[in-house]
Short mmCIF file of C-alpha atoms in Angstrom, two decimals:
data_model
loop_
_atom_site.label_atom_id
_atom_site.label_comp_id
_atom_site.label_asym_id
_atom_site.label_seq_id
_atom_site.Cartn_x
_atom_site.Cartn_y
_atom_site.Cartn_z
CA UNK A 1 -23.29 -37.98 15.03
CA UNK A 2 -26.80 -37.12 16.69
CA UNK A 3 -28.81 -35.23 14.62
CA UNK A 4 -31.15 -33.80 17.29
CA UNK A 5 -28.14 -31.42 18.44
CA UNK A 6 -29.88 -28.08 20.93
CA UNK A 7 -27.11 -26.03 19.69
CA UNK A 8 -25.56 -24.30 17.04
CA UNK A 9 -22.14 -24.10 15.23
CA UNK A 10 -21.10 -20.50 14.33
CA UNK A 11 -18.24 -19.17 12.31
CA UNK A 12 -16.71 -15.95 12.57
CA UNK A 13 -15.36 -14.12 9.12
CA UNK A 14 -13.18 -12.03 11.44
CA UNK A 15 -10.55 -9.15 10.49
CA UNK A 16 -8.22 -6.61 11.72
CA UNK A 17 -8.01 -3.19 10.46
CA UNK A 18 -4.52 -3.04 9.88
CA UNK A 19 -2.08 -2.53 7.25
CA UNK A 20 -1.99 -4.60 4.47
CA UNK A 21 0.33 -7.70 4.19
CA UNK A 22 0.99 -7.90 0.74
CA UNK A 23 1.01 -10.88 -1.28
CA UNK A 24 3.54 -9.77 -3.52
CA UNK A 25 5.50 -7.76 -1.18
CA UNK A 26 8.12 -4.83 -1.85
CA UNK A 27 10.99 -5.58 -5.07
CA UNK A 28 14.13 -4.60 -4.77
CA UNK A 29 15.02 -0.80 -4.52
CA UNK A 30 14.84 1.34 -7.56
CA UNK A 31 16.56 3.58 -5.43
CA UNK A 32 18.73 3.56 -2.36
CA UNK A 33 19.89 6.23 -0.17
CA UNK A 34 20.93 7.09 3.40
CA UNK A 35 19.05 9.89 4.70
CA UNK A 36 17.05 9.09 7.41
CA UNK A 37 17.50 9.31 11.14
CA UNK A 38 16.58 6.94 13.99
CA UNK A 39 15.10 8.83 17.12
CA UNK A 40 14.95 7.24 20.46
CA UNK A 41 11.35 7.49 22.96
CA UNK A 42 11.87 7.05 26.40
CA UNK A 43 10.08 3.83 27.51
CA UNK A 44 6.73 5.17 29.27
CA UNK A 45 5.92 7.22 25.77
CA UNK A 46 3.43 5.16 23.27
CA UNK A 47 5.51 5.80 20.56
CA UNK A 48 7.48 2.67 19.74
CA UNK A 49 10.18 4.40 17.19
CA UNK A 50 9.97 7.33 15.28
CA UNK A 51 12.20 8.87 11.58
CA UNK A 52 12.81 11.64 10.14
CA UNK A 53 13.61 11.41 6.16
CA UNK A 54 16.22 13.87 4.72
CA UNK A 55 15.62 13.74 0.76
CA UNK A 56 17.96 17.27 -0.23
CA UNK A 57 14.75 19.70 0.60
CA UNK A 58 11.87 20.46 3.66
CA UNK A 59 9.59 17.14 2.73
CA UNK A 60 7.01 16.21 3.79
CA UNK A 61 4.95 13.35 4.39
CA UNK A 62 1.56 13.17 3.33
CA UNK A 63 -0.23 10.17 3.43
CA UNK A 64 1.41 5.97 4.20
CA UNK A 65 -0.19 2.71 3.46
CA UNK A 66 1.72 -0.66 5.16
CA UNK A 67 2.99 -3.34 2.98
CA UNK A 68 4.46 -6.81 3.81
CA UNK A 69 7.81 -5.90 4.21
CA UNK A 70 7.56 -2.38 5.71
CA UNK A 71 5.44 0.84 5.18
CA UNK A 72 5.18 2.69 1.86
CA UNK A 73 4.84 6.85 2.30
CA UNK A 74 4.40 9.43 0.23
CA UNK A 75 4.68 13.44 0.09
CA UNK A 76 7.11 15.42 -2.26
CA UNK A 77 10.38 17.36 -1.45
CA UNK A 78 10.84 21.54 -2.10
CA UNK A 79 13.96 23.53 -3.43
CA UNK A 80 14.56 26.59 -4.22
CA UNK A 81 16.14 26.09 -7.39
CA UNK A 82 14.17 22.86 -8.61
CA UNK A 83 10.94 24.12 -7.20
CA UNK A 84 8.57 21.02 -5.81
CA UNK A 85 9.10 17.61 -7.09
CA UNK A 86 6.91 14.31 -5.49
CA UNK A 87 8.01 10.87 -4.58
CA UNK A 88 7.64 7.89 -3.36
CA UNK A 89 10.05 5.31 -0.88
CA UNK A 90 8.95 2.33 1.48
CA UNK A 91 10.51 1.48 4.58
CA UNK A 92 11.46 -1.64 6.25
CA UNK A 93 9.80 -2.50 9.14
CA UNK A 94 12.05 -0.55 11.50
CA UNK A 95 11.35 2.34 9.36
CA UNK A 96 14.38 2.61 6.54
CA UNK A 97 14.63 3.40 3.85
CA UNK A 98 14.70 0.26 0.78
CA UNK A 99 13.74 2.48 -2.42
CA UNK A 100 12.04 5.94 -2.78
CA UNK A 101 10.94 6.82 -6.56
CA UNK A 102 11.34 10.82 -7.95
CA UNK A 103 9.28 12.21 -9.93
CA UNK A 104 10.21 15.74 -10.73
CA UNK A 105 11.24 14.91 -14.34
CA UNK A 106 7.56 14.37 -15.09
CA UNK A 107 5.85 17.64 -13.87
CA UNK A 108 4.50 15.73 -10.58
CA UNK A 109 4.51 18.75 -7.91
CA UNK A 110 2.47 17.99 -5.00
CA UNK A 111 1.18 13.70 -3.54
CA UNK A 112 -2.28 14.37 -2.11
CA UNK A 113 -3.09 10.89 -1.38
CA UNK A 114 -1.87 6.97 -1.29
CA UNK A 115 -3.87 3.84 -2.00
CA UNK A 116 -2.29 0.58 -2.01
CA UNK A 117 -3.51 -1.70 -4.49
CA UNK A 118 -4.23 -4.85 -5.30
CA UNK A 119 -0.53 -4.75 -7.16
CA UNK A 120 1.32 -1.84 -6.87
CA UNK A 121 0.64 1.78 -6.06
CA UNK A 122 -2.92 3.75 -6.75
CA UNK A 123 -1.11 8.37 -6.02
CA UNK A 124 -3.16 11.54 -6.11
CA UNK A 125 -2.47 14.99 -6.30
CA UNK A 126 -1.15 17.73 -8.38
CA UNK A 127 1.23 19.05 -11.37
CA UNK A 128 2.24 20.73 -14.05
CA UNK A 129 -1.30 19.96 -15.79
CA UNK A 130 -3.35 20.37 -12.55
CA UNK A 131 -4.85 17.40 -11.38
CA UNK A 132 -3.21 13.60 -11.55
CA UNK A 133 -3.60 9.92 -10.54
CA UNK A 134 -0.58 8.10 -10.67
CA UNK A 135 -0.74 3.40 -11.13
CA UNK A 136 2.96 3.12 -10.04
CA UNK A 137 4.14 -1.45 -8.70
CA UNK A 138 5.36 -2.10 -6.55
CA UNK A 139 9.10 -0.77 -7.48
CA UNK A 140 7.14 2.06 -7.81
CA UNK A 141 7.74 2.38 -11.52
CA UNK A 142 4.52 4.66 -13.15
CA UNK A 143 2.20 2.44 -15.05
CA UNK A 144 0.03 4.69 -16.36
CA UNK A 145 -1.86 8.63 -15.36
CA UNK A 146 -4.09 10.34 -15.64
CA UNK A 147 -4.73 13.97 -15.10
CA UNK A 148 -8.38 15.23 -14.51
CA UNK A 149 -8.99 18.80 -12.31
CA UNK A 150 -6.76 21.48 -10.75
CA UNK A 151 -6.02 19.20 -8.13
CA UNK A 152 -6.90 15.41 -6.40
CA UNK A 153 -7.13 15.36 -2.72
CA UNK A 154 -7.90 11.58 -2.01
CA UNK A 155 -8.65 8.31 -3.53
CA UNK A 156 -10.50 5.34 -2.56
CA UNK A 157 -10.98 2.11 -3.98
CA UNK A 158 -14.62 2.36 -5.55
CA UNK A 159 -16.72 -1.52 -4.01
CA UNK A 160 -17.91 -1.17 -7.66
CA UNK A 161 -15.64 -2.27 -8.81
CA UNK A 162 -12.38 0.76 -9.52
CA UNK A 163 -11.11 4.63 -7.89
CA UNK A 164 -13.18 7.03 -6.70
CA UNK A 165 -10.95 10.78 -6.44
CA UNK A 166 -12.41 13.67 -4.49
CA UNK A 167 -10.58 17.65 -5.56
CA UNK A 168 -11.30 20.88 -7.76
CA UNK A 169 -12.58 21.57 -11.27
CA UNK A 170 -12.50 24.30 -13.08
CA UNK A 171 -15.51 25.06 -15.91
CA UNK A 172 -14.99 26.86 -18.70
CA UNK A 173 -16.07 30.20 -16.39
CA UNK A 174 -12.50 30.04 -14.77
CA UNK A 175 -15.14 29.48 -11.94
CA UNK A 176 -13.01 26.43 -9.05
CA UNK A 177 -15.93 23.97 -7.55
CA UNK A 178 -14.87 20.73 -5.34
CA UNK A 179 -15.17 17.68 -7.59
CA UNK A 180 -15.95 13.60 -7.03
CA UNK A 181 -14.89 11.59 -10.07
CA UNK A 182 -15.25 7.21 -10.85
CA UNK A 183 -11.64 5.67 -12.81
CA UNK A 184 -12.14 2.09 -13.93
CA UNK A 185 -8.87 0.43 -12.70
CA UNK A 186 -6.57 1.45 -16.45
CA UNK A 187 -7.03 4.64 -15.12
CA UNK A 188 -9.95 5.85 -17.39
CA UNK A 189 -12.23 8.27 -16.06
CA UNK A 190 -16.36 7.06 -16.45
CA UNK A 191 -17.91 10.20 -14.67
CA UNK A 192 -16.65 13.55 -12.80
CA UNK A 193 -19.57 14.77 -10.46
CA UNK A 194 -19.21 19.11 -9.14
CA UNK A 195 -20.80 19.92 -6.74
CA UNK A 196 -21.34 24.10 -7.11
CA UNK A 197 -22.19 25.99 -3.87
CA UNK A 198 -23.69 28.77 -3.36
CA UNK A 199 -21.39 29.97 -1.04
CA UNK A 200 -17.73 31.08 -1.38
CA UNK A 201 -14.34 29.08 -2.03
CA UNK A 202 -15.37 25.50 -1.15
CA UNK A 203 -13.59 21.64 -1.23
CA UNK A 204 -12.94 18.09 -0.47
CA UNK A 205 -9.72 16.56 1.33
CA UNK A 206 -11.13 13.21 1.73
CA UNK A 207 -13.62 10.40 0.17
CA UNK A 208 -14.16 6.63 1.42
CA UNK A 209 -15.97 4.06 -0.03
CA UNK A 210 -18.91 3.17 2.21
CA UNK A 211 -20.64 0.31 2.14
CA UNK A 212 -24.11 1.23 -0.41
CA UNK A 213 -21.08 1.76 -3.34
CA UNK A 214 -21.49 5.31 -2.24
CA UNK A 215 -19.51 8.01 -1.34
CA UNK A 216 -18.79 9.74 1.54
CA UNK A 217 -17.05 13.14 1.59
CA UNK A 218 -14.69 15.39 4.09
CA UNK A 219 -13.84 19.20 3.82
CA UNK A 220 -14.53 23.26 3.83
CA UNK A 221 -17.63 24.78 3.14
CA UNK A 222 -17.28 28.45 2.74
CA UNK A 223 -19.19 30.65 5.43
CA UNK A 224 -20.88 27.27 7.16
CA UNK A 225 -17.43 24.44 8.35
CA UNK A 226 -17.07 20.69 8.35
CA UNK A 227 -18.32 19.29 5.28
CA UNK A 228 -19.56 15.94 5.05
CA UNK A 229 -21.62 14.68 2.09
CA UNK A 230 -23.32 11.37 1.92
CA UNK A 231 -23.60 11.01 -2.07
CA UNK A 232 -24.74 7.47 -3.74
CA UNK A 233 -22.98 5.41 -6.06
CA UNK A 234 -23.09 7.93 -9.48
CA UNK A 235 -22.14 10.58 -6.91
CA UNK A 236 -25.74 11.99 -5.75
CA UNK A 237 -25.68 13.30 -3.09
CA UNK A 238 -28.27 11.80 -0.33
CA UNK A 239 -26.98 14.27 2.77
CA UNK A 240 -24.61 16.47 3.56
CA UNK A 241 -24.12 18.27 6.84
CA UNK A 242 -21.68 21.93 7.31
CA UNK A 243 -23.07 22.28 11.44
CA UNK A 244 -20.16 24.00 12.82
CA UNK A 245 -16.62 26.48 11.92
CA UNK A 246 -14.14 24.14 10.91
CA UNK A 247 -13.19 22.11 8.94
CA UNK A 248 -13.12 18.31 8.28
CA UNK A 249 -9.74 17.16 7.16
CA UNK A 250 -10.90 12.94 6.86
CA UNK A 251 -13.37 10.76 6.91
CA UNK A 252 -13.04 6.55 7.86
CA UNK A 253 -16.15 3.81 7.34
CA UNK A 254 -16.58 1.83 11.25
CA UNK A 255 -16.51 -1.43 10.97
CA UNK A 256 -20.32 -1.86 11.56
CA UNK A 257 -20.82 0.67 8.64
CA UNK A 258 -20.60 4.00 9.88
CA UNK A 259 -19.08 7.20 9.29
CA UNK A 260 -16.26 9.33 10.87
CA UNK A 261 -15.64 12.67 10.26
CA UNK A 262 -12.99 14.49 12.04
CA UNK A 263 -11.03 18.12 11.29
CA UNK A 264 -11.34 21.10 13.14
CA UNK A 265 -14.44 22.97 14.94
CA UNK A 266 -14.02 26.50 16.47
CA UNK A 267 -14.82 27.19 20.04
CA UNK A 268 -14.59 29.69 22.80
CA UNK A 269 -11.00 29.09 22.83
CA UNK A 270 -10.06 29.10 19.06
CA UNK A 271 -9.95 25.98 17.13
CA UNK A 272 -10.26 22.28 18.39
CA UNK A 273 -10.04 18.94 17.15
CA UNK A 274 -13.34 17.01 16.43
CA UNK A 275 -15.34 13.48 15.73
CA UNK A 276 -18.12 12.81 14.80
CA UNK A 277 -19.56 9.45 13.84
CA UNK A 278 -22.46 8.95 11.15
CA UNK A 279 -24.96 6.50 10.67
CA UNK A 280 -25.21 5.78 6.59
CA UNK A 281 -28.58 7.57 6.72
CA UNK A 282 -26.97 10.89 8.41
CA UNK A 283 -27.89 10.65 11.75
CA UNK A 284 -25.52 11.88 14.42
CA UNK A 285 -24.00 9.28 16.84
CA UNK A 286 -22.05 10.97 18.46
CA UNK A 287 -20.13 14.35 17.86
CA UNK A 288 -17.11 15.27 20.63
CA UNK A 289 -15.13 18.58 21.05
CA UNK A 290 -11.91 17.29 22.07
CA UNK A 291 -10.18 21.73 23.53
CA UNK A 292 -8.66 19.98 26.92
CA UNK A 293 -5.50 19.26 24.47
CA UNK A 294 -3.35 20.86 22.97
CA UNK A 295 -4.28 20.52 19.19
CA UNK A 296 -6.46 22.63 16.56
CA UNK A 297 -6.90 19.86 14.25
CA UNK A 298 -7.06 16.33 13.53
CA UNK A 299 -5.89 14.99 9.73
CA UNK A 300 -6.83 11.37 10.13
CA UNK A 301 -8.77 8.63 11.77
CA UNK A 302 -8.61 4.91 12.19
CA UNK A 303 -10.47 2.27 14.40
CA UNK A 304 -8.65 0.22 16.40
CA UNK A 305 -10.04 -3.97 17.05
CA UNK A 306 -11.23 -2.90 20.64
CA UNK A 307 -14.28 -0.37 18.19
CA UNK A 308 -11.40 2.59 20.17
CA UNK A 309 -10.58 4.89 17.70
CA UNK A 310 -6.92 7.03 16.91
CA UNK A 311 -6.81 10.60 15.78
CA UNK A 312 -3.13 12.45 14.16
CA UNK A 313 -3.75 15.83 15.11
CA UNK A 314 -1.29 18.40 13.77
CA UNK A 315 1.59 19.04 16.25
CA UNK A 316 2.24 15.70 15.82
CA UNK A 317 -0.05 14.52 18.38
CA UNK A 318 -2.02 10.92 19.04
CA UNK A 319 -5.55 10.41 20.04
CA UNK A 320 -6.83 8.06 21.31
CA UNK A 321 -10.74 7.53 22.57
CA UNK A 322 -13.33 4.96 23.14
CA UNK A 323 -16.11 3.84 21.51
CA UNK A 324 -18.20 6.83 21.98
CA UNK A 325 -15.58 9.45 21.24
CA UNK A 326 -14.20 9.73 25.23
CA UNK A 327 -10.29 10.56 25.30
CA UNK A 328 -8.72 7.64 26.71
CA UNK A 329 -4.72 9.28 26.32
CA UNK A 330 -3.04 12.24 24.00
CA UNK A 331 0.64 12.76 23.02
CA UNK A 332 2.03 14.85 21.41
CA UNK A 333 5.66 15.75 19.70
CA UNK A 334 7.34 17.97 17.95
CA UNK A 335 6.13 18.57 14.17
CA UNK A 336 2.51 18.21 11.91
CA UNK A 337 0.81 15.01 11.19
CA UNK A 338 -0.57 14.24 8.05
CA UNK A 339 -1.89 10.78 8.21
CA UNK A 340 -1.66 7.37 9.99
CA UNK A 341 -3.17 3.30 9.58
CA UNK A 342 -3.64 1.27 12.00
CA UNK A 343 -1.86 -2.06 12.12
CA UNK A 344 -2.61 -5.84 12.61
CA UNK A 345 -0.76 -5.55 16.46
CA UNK A 346 -2.76 -2.67 17.04
CA UNK A 347 -0.18 -0.02 16.43
CA UNK A 348 -0.47 2.56 14.30
CA UNK A 349 2.05 4.66 12.22
CA UNK A 350 1.87 8.73 11.12
CA UNK A 351 3.53 10.29 9.14
CA UNK A 352 4.19 14.22 8.87
CA UNK A 353 6.92 16.25 9.19
CA UNK A 354 9.02 18.45 11.27
CA UNK A 355 7.26 21.32 10.44
CA UNK A 356 9.98 24.94 9.92
CA UNK A 357 12.44 25.93 7.22
CA UNK A 358 14.82 22.40 5.87
CA UNK A 359 11.78 20.28 7.43
CA UNK A 360 12.34 16.29 7.19
CA UNK A 361 9.44 13.65 6.49
CA UNK A 362 8.45 11.97 9.33
CA UNK A 363 7.05 8.87 10.07
CA UNK A 364 6.56 7.29 13.76
CA UNK A 365 5.13 4.04 15.32
CA UNK A 366 2.98 2.98 18.27
CA UNK A 367 3.21 0.44 20.59
CA UNK A 368 0.43 -1.69 20.99
CA UNK A 369 -3.06 0.76 21.56
CA UNK A 370 -4.86 -1.66 22.96
CA UNK A 371 -4.72 -4.48 26.24
CA UNK A 372 -3.35 -7.79 25.29
CA UNK A 373 -6.61 -10.40 25.63
CA UNK A 374 -10.25 -9.86 25.43
CA UNK A 375 -13.23 -11.44 24.56
CA UNK A 376 -14.03 -14.52 22.52
CA UNK A 377 -10.19 -15.72 21.91
CA UNK A 378 -8.86 -13.15 20.60
CA UNK A 379 -5.56 -14.12 21.91
CA UNK A 380 -6.54 -16.86 19.81
CA UNK A 381 -4.93 -15.18 16.41
CA UNK A 382 -1.35 -15.90 17.60
CA UNK A 383 -2.51 -19.75 16.57
CA UNK A 384 -4.07 -19.57 14.31
CA UNK A 385 -3.28 -21.50 11.14
CA UNK A 386 -2.75 -19.82 7.65
CA UNK A 387 -4.62 -20.62 4.99
CA UNK A 388 -5.40 -19.72 1.03
CA UNK A 389 -7.55 -18.41 -1.34
CA UNK A 390 -9.11 -21.24 -2.72
CA UNK A 391 -7.52 -24.01 0.27
CA UNK A 392 -10.26 -26.51 1.14
CA UNK A 393 -10.09 -27.35 4.81
CA UNK A 394 -11.87 -29.93 6.71
CA UNK A 395 -11.84 -30.10 10.41
CA UNK A 396 -13.87 -31.19 13.16
CA UNK A 397 -15.03 -29.29 17.27
CA UNK A 398 -14.73 -31.16 20.02
CA UNK A 399 -16.91 -30.05 22.78
CA UNK A 400 -18.80 -26.82 23.46
CA UNK A 401 -15.51 -24.23 24.37
CA UNK A 402 -13.82 -26.31 21.38
CA UNK A 403 -12.17 -23.46 18.34
CA UNK A 404 -10.18 -23.32 15.82
CA UNK A 405 -8.59 -20.35 13.99
CA UNK A 406 -8.06 -19.69 10.30
CA UNK A 407 -6.04 -16.69 8.95
CA UNK A 408 -5.25 -15.54 5.40
CA UNK A 409 -4.04 -11.80 4.19
CA UNK A 410 -7.03 -9.37 1.79
CA UNK A 411 -6.08 -6.49 0.23
CA UNK A 412 -8.43 -3.82 0.34
CA UNK A 413 -11.13 -3.81 -2.52
CA UNK A 414 -10.34 -7.81 -3.26
CA UNK A 415 -13.90 -9.62 -2.55
CA UNK A 416 -14.30 -12.59 -0.05
CA UNK A 417 -16.23 -15.58 -1.13
CA UNK A 418 -16.83 -18.12 1.32
CA UNK A 419 -18.35 -21.85 0.76
CA UNK A 420 -19.67 -23.50 3.56
CA UNK A 421 -21.25 -26.58 5.55
CA UNK A 422 -21.57 -28.00 8.19
CA UNK A 423 -22.15 -31.99 8.62
CA UNK A 424 -23.57 -31.24 12.28
CA UNK A 425 -25.94 -29.59 12.31
CA UNK A 426 -26.81 -29.04 8.67
CA UNK A 427 -28.84 -25.30 10.04
CA UNK A 428 -25.84 -24.06 11.35
CA UNK A 429 -25.77 -19.77 11.42
CA UNK A 430 -23.31 -18.29 10.52
CA UNK A 431 -21.75 -14.96 11.52
CA UNK A 432 -19.57 -12.94 9.90
CA UNK A 433 -17.31 -10.35 10.08
CA UNK A 434 -13.97 -7.96 8.48
CA UNK A 435 -12.76 -7.13 12.08
CA UNK A 436 -12.04 -8.90 15.42
CA UNK A 437 -14.91 -7.73 17.17
CA UNK A 438 -19.10 -8.81 16.99
CA UNK A 439 -20.49 -10.16 14.02
CA UNK A 440 -22.47 -7.94 12.17
CA UNK A 441 -23.84 -9.93 10.12
CA UNK A 442 -24.67 -13.26 10.17
CA UNK A 443 -26.53 -15.72 7.05
CA UNK A 444 -27.26 -19.56 7.19
CA UNK A 445 -25.28 -19.80 3.48
CA UNK A 446 -22.30 -18.90 2.08
CA UNK A 447 -21.01 -15.17 2.21
CA UNK A 448 -19.42 -12.41 -0.14
CA UNK A 449 -18.50 -10.04 1.51
CA UNK A 450 -16.01 -6.30 -0.16
CA UNK A 451 -13.24 -5.64 2.19
CA UNK A 452 -13.64 -1.92 2.89
CA UNK A 453 -9.92 -2.43 4.45
CA UNK A 454 -5.88 -4.12 4.29
CA UNK A 455 -5.10 -6.31 6.79
CA UNK A 456 -4.79 -9.96 7.73
CA UNK A 457 -7.36 -11.51 8.37
CA UNK A 458 -9.61 -14.37 10.44
CA UNK A 459 -11.92 -17.31 10.42
CA UNK A 460 -12.51 -19.31 13.61
CA UNK A 461 -15.92 -21.56 14.47
CA UNK A 462 -16.92 -22.28 17.83
CA UNK A 463 -20.22 -23.86 19.07
CA UNK A 464 -22.67 -21.00 19.46
CA UNK A 465 -24.03 -20.58 22.66
CA UNK A 466 -21.35 -20.61 25.09
CA UNK A 467 -23.49 -21.44 28.33
CA UNK A 468 -24.09 -24.65 27.60
CA UNK A 469 -21.96 -27.63 29.65
CA UNK A 470 -18.81 -28.83 27.56
CA UNK A 471 -20.35 -31.67 25.52
CA UNK A 472 -17.74 -34.19 24.05
CA UNK A 473 -19.59 -35.13 20.78
CA UNK A 474 -18.07 -33.76 17.42
CA UNK A 475 -18.78 -31.05 15.31
CA UNK A 476 -17.43 -31.72 11.63
CA UNK A 477 -16.94 -29.27 9.37
CA UNK A 478 -15.22 -28.06 6.20
CA UNK A 479 -15.19 -24.50 3.80
CA UNK A 480 -13.32 -22.89 1.57
CA UNK A 481 -12.79 -19.52 0.85
CA UNK A 482 -11.96 -17.96 -1.85
CA UNK A 483 -10.27 -14.24 -2.12
CA UNK A 484 -10.57 -12.30 -5.74
CA UNK A 485 -8.99 -9.12 -6.77
CA UNK A 486 -10.41 -6.61 -8.99
CA UNK A 487 -8.70 -6.50 -12.78
CA UNK A 488 -6.00 -3.88 -11.79
CA UNK A 489 -4.83 -2.85 -15.45
CA UNK A 490 -1.57 -3.91 -14.45
CA UNK A 491 -0.28 -4.00 -18.51
CA UNK A 492 1.51 -1.29 -18.34
CA UNK A 493 -1.16 1.37 -20.24
CA UNK A 494 -2.49 4.16 -20.55
CA UNK A 495 -5.00 5.23 -18.29
CA UNK A 496 -7.47 8.60 -19.36
CA UNK A 497 -5.28 11.90 -20.97
CA UNK A 498 -6.82 15.06 -20.55
CA UNK A 499 -10.67 14.19 -18.80
CA UNK A 500 -12.44 17.05 -17.61
CA UNK A 501 -15.22 16.50 -20.10
CA UNK A 502 -17.91 19.21 -19.53
CA UNK A 503 -19.69 21.24 -17.18
CA UNK A 504 -23.33 20.93 -18.19
CA UNK A 505 -25.30 21.10 -14.76
CA UNK A 506 -27.85 18.42 -14.16
CA UNK A 507 -30.03 20.81 -12.25
CA UNK A 508 -30.41 18.39 -8.85
CA UNK A 509 -30.04 20.76 -5.67
CA UNK A 510 -28.58 18.92 -2.30
CA UNK A 511 -29.97 19.88 1.19
CA UNK A 512 -26.39 21.45 2.21
CA UNK A 513 -27.30 24.43 -0.64
CA UNK A 514 -25.20 22.81 -3.12
CA UNK A 515 -26.24 21.98 -6.84
CA UNK A 516 -24.31 18.49 -8.09
CA UNK A 517 -23.16 18.70 -11.59
CA UNK A 518 -21.72 15.73 -13.81
CA UNK A 519 -19.91 15.19 -15.96
CA UNK A 520 -20.10 11.99 -17.85
CA UNK A 521 -16.86 10.84 -19.70
#
């Protein structure tokens, strides 16, 4: 082969921000139930199917994740006789219940957040002993439990290992403050931060890990409104904003590392959903308020691979916007939406409740929300070659327009390493990204990246200069992908017990008039 080839070959790592494609899958059922009902939907709606689940009380689904066998969702069932009990349920791709686990005998009343671990699930919520974080295996059997604070609202996988949770914590004077805490993979509490405000009651609803190993938080700041906070890896506040009356319900990390905040803001006609995009340093990219739709708030947000955003709204609505937050479509149905997850086929699943007395939990799956076919040969993903971690791949490209596709599953929090080489040209450039879009980074050597989103990930290899005429000369390449999980602590050992620690202030002040207290555990 020639040593003076006048172009570069490109290796691109791409991933759909889809639901988790678990390597372990769903094991045999623990509890079978037939309490689900399928609702027909018309061809002109974007909903593919909608199922309700009657678990014997006032039922609500508060969070949902995608698995290799379907979906797992969590929530609570309330009855007059026994109060509120938390549950975890698995369904297949059609929404049919496979198993369901309850925590009625364990004092766990509500589940607010759910995370797919490399093996099993991490749940957070509240119970008889206050805030609780639970690790369950693939069948929903509890492996460890950590009690922390008075309530845990959400959980995320930390880039530097373990988990981060947000909630409320009470100090020795019985004052309650918003809290961010860091846990190990075994559930031991490493540290907690309390965010003392100089106003009235405030709290966090959501947390997401950011690319710089910090965290973005969403919540409510009394007398101010929708509250978005960015911290470093130790929970120290870097910036904080509460620009409008309302409440931030969810926070999400985009494919290129920006922060999305969504919830409600007040306008001339009452409350409306909003979407704000922040750069990592707090610069506002855009902010949009949706007054013209029949909704008061957005409960969750995710991103599609064409850069569109999808929001679930309070009355079980779905709002799709373009990359600048401009509304593209909106549909709503009866009920209340609490969470959503994007899938490999560019659809989403929304979790919530029918609402009212004797409510049922609800899951609804949409049809594909992205038009088929796009640039960069995205349609070729259907023919991608499946590869395994540790497998060495060697192949050849022939011509400018030739390209090869490979795919493998990655769970959130895993690390993807690529060791690669091209025999011609030797100085080829490596472009990579974790979404099916324009690459956001490049390297002339090996790559090691944290998987901020679970999903089916792709590598495609092609010549970089698309405007050159086809060249029959061969270009040989070789690479190895290694997917590594964090140590998961699956030996069933208990995490920490009550881990609130002392509540001494570190005296630091945040930008929004918030004092941050640190508890080292």
